[in-house]
Amino acid sequence: MRNALGAAVVVCAVTTLLPGAAASAEPPAVSGAAGDRGAGVERISVAADGTQSDGDSTGGAITTDGRRIVFSSSATNFTPGNAAGSERVYLRDEPSGQLKQVGSHPIAAPVISGDGEYAAYWVLLFRDTKVKLAQWTAGSSIGVNCDALNCSQPSLSGDGRYVANVATIGRPSSSQRIDVWDWQANTKQELAWFDHTAPSRPSISGDGRFVAYQDGKAKDVFVWDRDHGSTSDPIEGPSKEATIVQLSEDGSKVVYLSGSDTYVHDVSSGTAQRVPNVKGLAIDPTGDHLLYAPNDTTGPSLILRDLRTGTDEIVSNQPASAGVDAVSAGGRDVVFQSRADDIVPGDTNGKSDVFVRRFS
């Protein structure tokens, strides 16, 4: 499984540290409701008419063009039929403000395809977990074929055709593998097997060619290349522990954590940029913008760095968090969640809400 992806990938060099830059001031709020795409901060987890949520909303992910956002919520006032306040998956089309419920009972944050047509999430079915694929056009979800008892941790290609996920084997689970499903052709590729169930967290590129994943027990990160049918050696190099964050949609960069630092690994050259004393959270589809949380908790909670220039922009000064697929192309939009009630005017629900910060 560890055939070289290319000589350059095996070597892990670290470039000169990017210069830091003073972060911008806290962005203005543009609206308490979705639909206004001007620069600033906007609350996304609201009903189509702008009514604020009566339940917690979490787990936002955004498309390449920033047009659509997926999140989960226990709100009862977004769409009919959720009087019990159970967790549901919602897709929002930003230009129109249209909100669709596309799934229910997720047990982790949903992810979204680059084009915004599909979202993926995993659910508990009796004693097992399965991956569901939700579609914007149909406004509903289907189960992705899974030949194991448990399938989880999905990642979607740009058009939603390929789903990378973890399949765990046995009851109780004792081993796992990384699978890539072409759900349209109903075919599967098995990338790796592990004799343990420590998190492996696959992340697939937009064209489905590359998949980055980790061996959670050995603390190694790998890149699989479909075109060459090969898997790299650990990209962090020997004798170093690493935890994966995300592969960029264009397949050019892999973000991983090691010690107290974040590294942005260039798949082509095999080199890595070190961003010290921060926790990387997501990378934009082009691999040029890193969303991170500083390890120093006395300042902003979320910052977006332009990796080409070292320039930092504040995403939120208030306590906030974000996951993968949180940044649109070029770093134009960042989606995040927060319980703070002073990010936008009129936030009086006392709940966790999903917001988007737009830079242009």
Coordinates of C-alpha atoms in Angstrom, one line a residue:
M1 CA 0.0 0.0 0.0
R2 CA 2.9 2.4 0.4
N3 CA 4.2 2.5 -3.2
A4 CA 5.5 6.0 -3.8
L5 CA 3.1 8.5 -5.3
G6 CA 6.2 10.1 -6.8
A7 CA 9.6 10.8 -5.4
A8 CA 8.7 14.3 -4.5
V9 CA 5.9 13.2 -2.2
V10 CA 8.1 11.0 -0.1
V11 CA 10.3 13.9 0.9
C12 CA 8.8 16.2 3.5
A13 CA 10.7 19.5 3.5
V14 CA 9.6 22.6 5.4
T15 CA 9.8 26.0 3.7
T16 CA 10.7 29.3 5.4
L17 CA 8.0 30.3 7.8
L18 CA 5.5 32.7 6.2
P19 CA 5.6 36.2 7.6
G20 CA 2.8 37.1 9.8
A21 CA 0.6 40.2 9.2
A22 CA -1.6 42.3 11.3
A23 CA -5.2 40.9 11.2
S24 CA -8.0 43.1 10.0
A25 CA -10.6 44.5 12.4
E26 CA -13.8 42.7 13.3
P27 CA -16.0 42.5 10.2
P28 CA -19.4 44.3 10.2
A29 CA -22.7 42.5 10.3
V30 CA -24.6 42.8 7.1
S31 CA -27.9 41.3 8.1
G32 CA -29.7 39.1 10.6
A33 CA -31.1 37.1 7.8
A34 CA -29.7 35.1 4.8
G35 CA -29.7 36.3 1.2
D36 CA -27.6 39.5 1.4
R37 CA -24.3 38.7 -0.2
G38 CA -22.4 41.9 0.6
A39 CA -19.1 41.8 2.5
G40 CA -19.5 41.2 6.3
V41 CA -21.0 38.6 8.5
E42 CA -24.4 37.0 8.0
R43 CA -26.4 34.5 10.0
I44 CA -27.3 31.5 7.8
S45 CA -29.3 29.3 10.2
V46 CA -32.6 31.2 9.8
A47 CA -35.8 30.3 8.2
A48 CA -36.4 31.5 4.6
D49 CA -38.3 34.5 5.8
G50 CA -35.5 35.5 8.2
T51 CA -37.0 34.1 11.4
Q52 CA -34.3 33.0 13.8
S53 CA -33.9 29.4 14.8
D54 CA -35.6 28.0 17.9
G55 CA -33.0 25.2 18.1
D56 CA -29.2 24.8 17.9
S57 CA -27.6 24.8 14.4
T58 CA -24.1 23.5 13.8
G59 CA -21.7 22.1 11.3
G60 CA -21.7 24.5 8.3
A61 CA -19.9 23.6 5.0
I62 CA -19.8 25.8 1.9
T63 CA -19.5 25.2 -1.9
T64 CA -16.6 26.2 -4.1
D65 CA -18.4 29.3 -5.3
G66 CA -20.0 30.2 -1.9
R67 CA -23.5 29.8 -3.3
R68 CA -24.8 27.0 -1.1
I69 CA -24.2 26.0 2.5
V70 CA -25.2 22.8 4.3
F71 CA -25.6 22.6 8.1
S72 CA -27.6 20.6 10.7
S73 CA -30.2 22.0 13.1
S74 CA -32.7 20.9 15.7
A75 CA -34.9 23.9 14.9
T76 CA -38.7 23.2 14.7
N77 CA -39.5 26.4 12.7
F78 CA -37.4 26.0 9.5
T79 CA -39.6 23.5 7.7
P80 CA -42.9 21.7 8.6
G81 CA -42.8 18.3 10.3
N82 CA -40.1 18.7 12.9
A83 CA -42.2 19.4 16.0
A84 CA -40.0 17.1 18.1
G85 CA -36.9 19.1 17.4
S86 CA -34.8 16.2 16.1
E87 CA -31.6 16.9 14.2
R88 CA -32.1 17.6 10.5
V89 CA -29.8 18.4 7.5
Y90 CA -30.5 21.6 5.6
L91 CA -29.2 23.0 2.4
R92 CA -29.4 26.8 1.7
D93 CA -29.1 28.5 -1.6
E94 CA -27.7 31.9 -0.7
P95 CA -28.7 34.1 -3.7
S96 CA -32.3 33.0 -3.4
G97 CA -32.4 32.4 0.3
Q98 CA -34.2 29.1 -0.4
L99 CA -33.9 26.5 2.4
K100 CA -34.5 22.8 1.9
Q101 CA -34.5 20.0 4.5
V102 CA -32.6 17.2 2.7
G103 CA -32.0 14.7 5.5
S104 CA -32.6 13.7 9.1
H105 CA -30.8 12.4 12.2
P106 CA -27.2 13.1 11.3
I107 CA -24.6 12.0 14.0
A108 CA -21.9 14.3 12.7
A109 CA -21.5 17.4 10.6
P110 CA -22.6 17.1 7.0
V111 CA -20.2 17.8 4.1
I112 CA -21.0 19.2 0.7
S113 CA -19.9 18.7 -2.9
G114 CA -18.1 21.5 -4.6
D115 CA -21.0 22.3 -7.0
G116 CA -23.6 22.3 -4.1
E117 CA -25.8 19.6 -5.6
Y118 CA -25.1 17.0 -3.0
A119 CA -24.4 16.8 0.7
A120 CA -23.3 13.7 2.6
Y121 CA -23.8 12.7 6.3
W122 CA -23.9 9.6 8.4
V123 CA -26.7 8.2 10.5
L124 CA -27.3 5.4 13.0
L125 CA -29.4 2.6 11.8
F126 CA -30.2 0.2 14.6
R127 CA -26.7 -0.8 15.8
D128 CA -24.8 0.3 12.7
T129 CA -23.9 3.5 10.9
K130 CA -24.5 4.3 7.2
V131 CA -23.7 7.1 4.8
K132 CA -26.5 9.1 3.3
L133 CA -26.3 11.3 0.2
A134 CA -28.7 14.2 0.0
Q135 CA -29.6 16.1 -3.2
W136 CA -30.6 19.7 -3.6
T137 CA -32.8 19.2 -6.7
A138 CA -34.7 16.3 -5.2
G139 CA -34.7 17.7 -1.7
S140 CA -34.2 14.2 -0.3
S141 CA -31.5 11.6 0.6
I142 CA -30.6 8.1 -0.4
G143 CA -28.3 5.5 1.2
V144 CA -24.8 5.0 -0.3
N145 CA -24.1 1.3 -0.9
C146 CA -22.1 -0.1 2.0
D147 CA -20.9 -3.7 2.2
A148 CA -19.7 -3.3 5.8
L149 CA -21.7 -3.1 9.1
N150 CA -20.6 0.5 9.6
C151 CA -19.8 3.2 7.1
S152 CA -18.9 6.7 8.3
Q153 CA -16.8 9.9 7.9
P154 CA -17.8 10.7 4.3
S155 CA -16.1 13.1 1.9
L156 CA -17.5 14.2 -1.5
S157 CA -15.9 14.9 -4.9
G158 CA -16.8 18.2 -6.6
D159 CA -19.8 16.8 -8.5
G160 CA -20.8 14.4 -5.7
R161 CA -20.2 11.3 -7.8
Y162 CA -17.4 9.9 -5.6
V163 CA -17.8 9.3 -1.9
A164 CA -14.8 8.4 0.2
N165 CA -15.7 6.9 3.5
V166 CA -14.5 4.6 6.3
A167 CA -15.9 1.0 6.5
T168 CA -15.4 -0.7 9.9
I169 CA -15.5 -4.5 10.0
G170 CA -16.7 -6.9 12.6
R171 CA -19.0 -6.7 15.7
P172 CA -17.6 -5.4 17.8
S173 CA -15.5 -3.5 15.2
S174 CA -11.9 -4.6 15.1
S175 CA -10.6 -3.3 11.8
Q176 CA -11.4 -0.8 9.1
R177 CA -10.7 0.2 5.5
I178 CA -10.9 3.3 3.3
D179 CA -13.3 3.0 0.4
V180 CA -14.1 5.2 -2.5
W181 CA -17.6 4.6 -4.0
D182 CA -18.7 5.7 -7.5
W183 CA -22.3 5.6 -6.5
Q184 CA -23.5 6.3 -10.1
A185 CA -21.7 3.2 -11.4
N186 CA -22.1 1.4 -8.1
T187 CA -18.4 0.4 -8.0
K188 CA -16.0 0.6 -5.1
Q189 CA -12.2 0.9 -4.7
E190 CA -10.5 -0.2 -1.4
L191 CA -7.6 2.1 -0.7
A192 CA -6.2 0.8 2.7
W193 CA -6.9 -1.7 5.5
F194 CA -6.1 -1.1 9.2
D195 CA -6.2 -3.6 12.0
H196 CA -7.7 -1.0 14.4
T197 CA -10.5 1.5 14.5
A198 CA -8.6 4.7 15.3
P199 CA -9.9 7.6 13.2
S200 CA -8.8 7.6 9.6
R201 CA -10.8 10.5 8.2
P202 CA -10.6 10.4 4.4
S203 CA -10.7 13.6 2.3
I204 CA -11.2 13.4 -1.5
S205 CA -10.2 15.8 -4.2
G206 CA -12.8 17.5 -6.5
D207 CA -12.1 15.2 -9.4
G208 CA -11.9 12.1 -7.2
R209 CA -8.3 11.4 -8.2
F210 CA -6.6 11.9 -4.8
V211 CA -7.7 10.8 -1.4
A212 CA -5.8 11.9 1.8
Y213 CA -6.3 9.9 4.9
Q214 CA -4.6 9.0 8.2
D215 CA -3.6 5.9 10.1
G216 CA -4.9 7.1 13.5
K217 CA -3.0 4.6 15.4
A218 CA 0.4 5.1 13.8
K219 CA -0.2 8.9 13.5
D220 CA 0.7 9.0 9.8
V221 CA -1.0 10.7 6.8
F222 CA -1.0 9.3 3.3
V223 CA -2.2 10.4 -0.2
W224 CA -3.7 7.9 -2.6
D225 CA -3.5 8.6 -6.4
R226 CA -6.2 6.8 -8.5
D227 CA -4.4 7.6 -11.8
H228 CA -1.3 5.7 -10.7
G229 CA -3.0 3.2 -8.4
S230 CA -0.5 4.1 -5.7
T231 CA -0.2 5.4 -2.1
S232 CA 2.5 7.7 -0.8
D233 CA 4.8 7.1 2.1
P234 CA 3.7 9.1 5.2
I235 CA 3.8 12.7 3.9
E236 CA 5.0 14.1 7.2
G237 CA 8.2 12.1 6.9
P238 CA 9.7 9.5 9.3
S239 CA 9.5 9.7 13.1
K240 CA 6.9 12.4 13.2
E241 CA 3.3 12.1 14.3
A242 CA 0.6 13.8 12.1
T243 CA -3.2 14.2 12.1
I244 CA -5.1 15.0 8.9
V245 CA -7.3 18.1 8.5
Q246 CA -8.2 18.3 4.9
L247 CA -7.2 17.8 1.2
S248 CA -7.9 20.9 -1.0
E249 CA -10.5 20.4 -3.6
D250 CA -8.0 20.8 -6.4
G251 CA -5.8 18.0 -4.8
S252 CA -2.8 20.3 -4.5
K253 CA -2.5 20.7 -0.7
V254 CA -3.0 18.5 2.4
V255 CA -3.3 20.2 5.7
Y256 CA -2.2 18.3 8.7
L257 CA -1.4 18.9 12.4
S258 CA 1.8 17.9 14.2
G259 CA 2.6 19.0 17.7
S260 CA 1.4 22.5 18.3
D261 CA 1.8 23.5 14.6
T262 CA -0.1 23.2 11.3
Y263 CA 1.5 22.1 8.1
V264 CA 0.3 22.7 4.5
H265 CA 1.8 19.9 2.4
D266 CA 2.3 20.5 -1.4
V267 CA 1.4 17.2 -3.1
S268 CA 3.4 18.0 -6.2
S269 CA 6.7 19.1 -4.7
G270 CA 6.5 17.2 -1.4
T271 CA 7.4 20.3 0.6
A272 CA 5.3 21.8 3.4
Q273 CA 4.7 25.2 4.8
R274 CA 4.7 25.4 8.6
V275 CA 2.3 27.6 10.3
P276 CA 3.4 27.6 14.0
N277 CA 1.3 27.6 17.1
V278 CA -2.1 27.3 15.4
K279 CA -4.7 24.6 14.7
G280 CA -5.6 24.3 11.1
L281 CA -9.3 23.8 10.5
A282 CA -9.9 23.9 6.7
I283 CA -8.3 24.9 3.4
D284 CA -10.0 26.6 0.5
P285 CA -10.6 24.7 -2.8
T286 CA -7.5 26.2 -4.5
G287 CA -5.1 25.4 -1.6
D288 CA -4.2 29.1 -1.1
H289 CA -6.1 30.0 2.1
L290 CA -5.9 28.3 5.5
L291 CA -8.6 28.7 8.1
Y292 CA -7.1 28.3 11.6
A293 CA -7.7 28.8 15.3
P294 CA -4.8 30.3 17.2
N295 CA -3.5 28.3 20.1
D296 CA -3.4 31.5 22.0
T297 CA -7.0 31.9 23.1
T298 CA -6.7 35.6 24.2
G299 CA -7.3 36.9 20.6
P300 CA -9.6 36.1 17.7
S301 CA -11.1 32.6 17.6
L302 CA -10.9 32.2 13.8
I303 CA -8.4 33.6 11.3
L304 CA -8.0 33.1 7.6
R305 CA -4.5 33.2 6.2
D306 CA -3.5 33.9 2.6
L307 CA -0.7 31.3 2.3
R308 CA 0.9 33.2 -0.6
T309 CA 1.4 36.5 1.2
G310 CA 1.1 35.6 4.9
T311 CA -1.7 38.1 5.3
D312 CA -4.3 37.3 8.0
E313 CA -8.0 38.3 8.1
I314 CA -10.1 38.0 11.2
V315 CA -13.1 35.7 10.7
S316 CA -14.5 36.0 14.3
N317 CA -13.4 37.7 17.5
Q318 CA -16.1 35.9 19.4
P319 CA -15.8 32.3 20.5
A320 CA -16.5 30.3 17.3
S321 CA -15.5 27.0 15.6
A322 CA -15.5 25.6 12.1
G323 CA -14.9 22.3 10.2
V324 CA -13.7 21.1 6.8
D325 CA -15.2 22.5 3.6
A326 CA -15.7 25.8 5.6
V327 CA -14.0 28.1 3.0
S328 CA -15.0 28.9 -0.6
A329 CA -12.6 29.4 -3.5
G330 CA -10.1 32.2 -3.1
G331 CA -11.0 32.6 0.6
R332 CA -14.0 34.8 -0.3
D333 CA -16.4 33.2 2.2
V334 CA -16.0 31.3 5.5
V335 CA -18.8 29.5 7.3
F336 CA -18.6 28.9 11.1
Q337 CA -20.7 28.3 14.1
S338 CA -21.0 30.2 17.4
R339 CA -23.2 30.6 20.4
A340 CA -22.3 34.3 20.7
D341 CA -25.3 36.7 20.6
D342 CA -23.5 39.8 19.4
I343 CA -22.2 38.7 15.9
V344 CA -25.3 40.1 14.1
P345 CA -28.1 42.3 15.3
G346 CA -31.3 40.7 16.6
D347 CA -29.7 37.4 17.7
T348 CA -31.8 36.7 20.8
N349 CA -32.5 33.0 20.5
G350 CA -29.7 31.9 22.9
K351 CA -28.8 29.1 20.5
S352 CA -25.8 28.0 18.5
D353 CA -26.1 29.5 15.0
V354 CA -24.3 29.1 11.7
F355 CA -22.7 32.3 10.2
V356 CA -20.9 33.2 7.0
R357 CA -18.1 35.8 6.9
R358 CA -17.7 37.3 3.4
F359 CA -14.6 39.2 2.4
S360 CA -15.9 40.5 -0.9

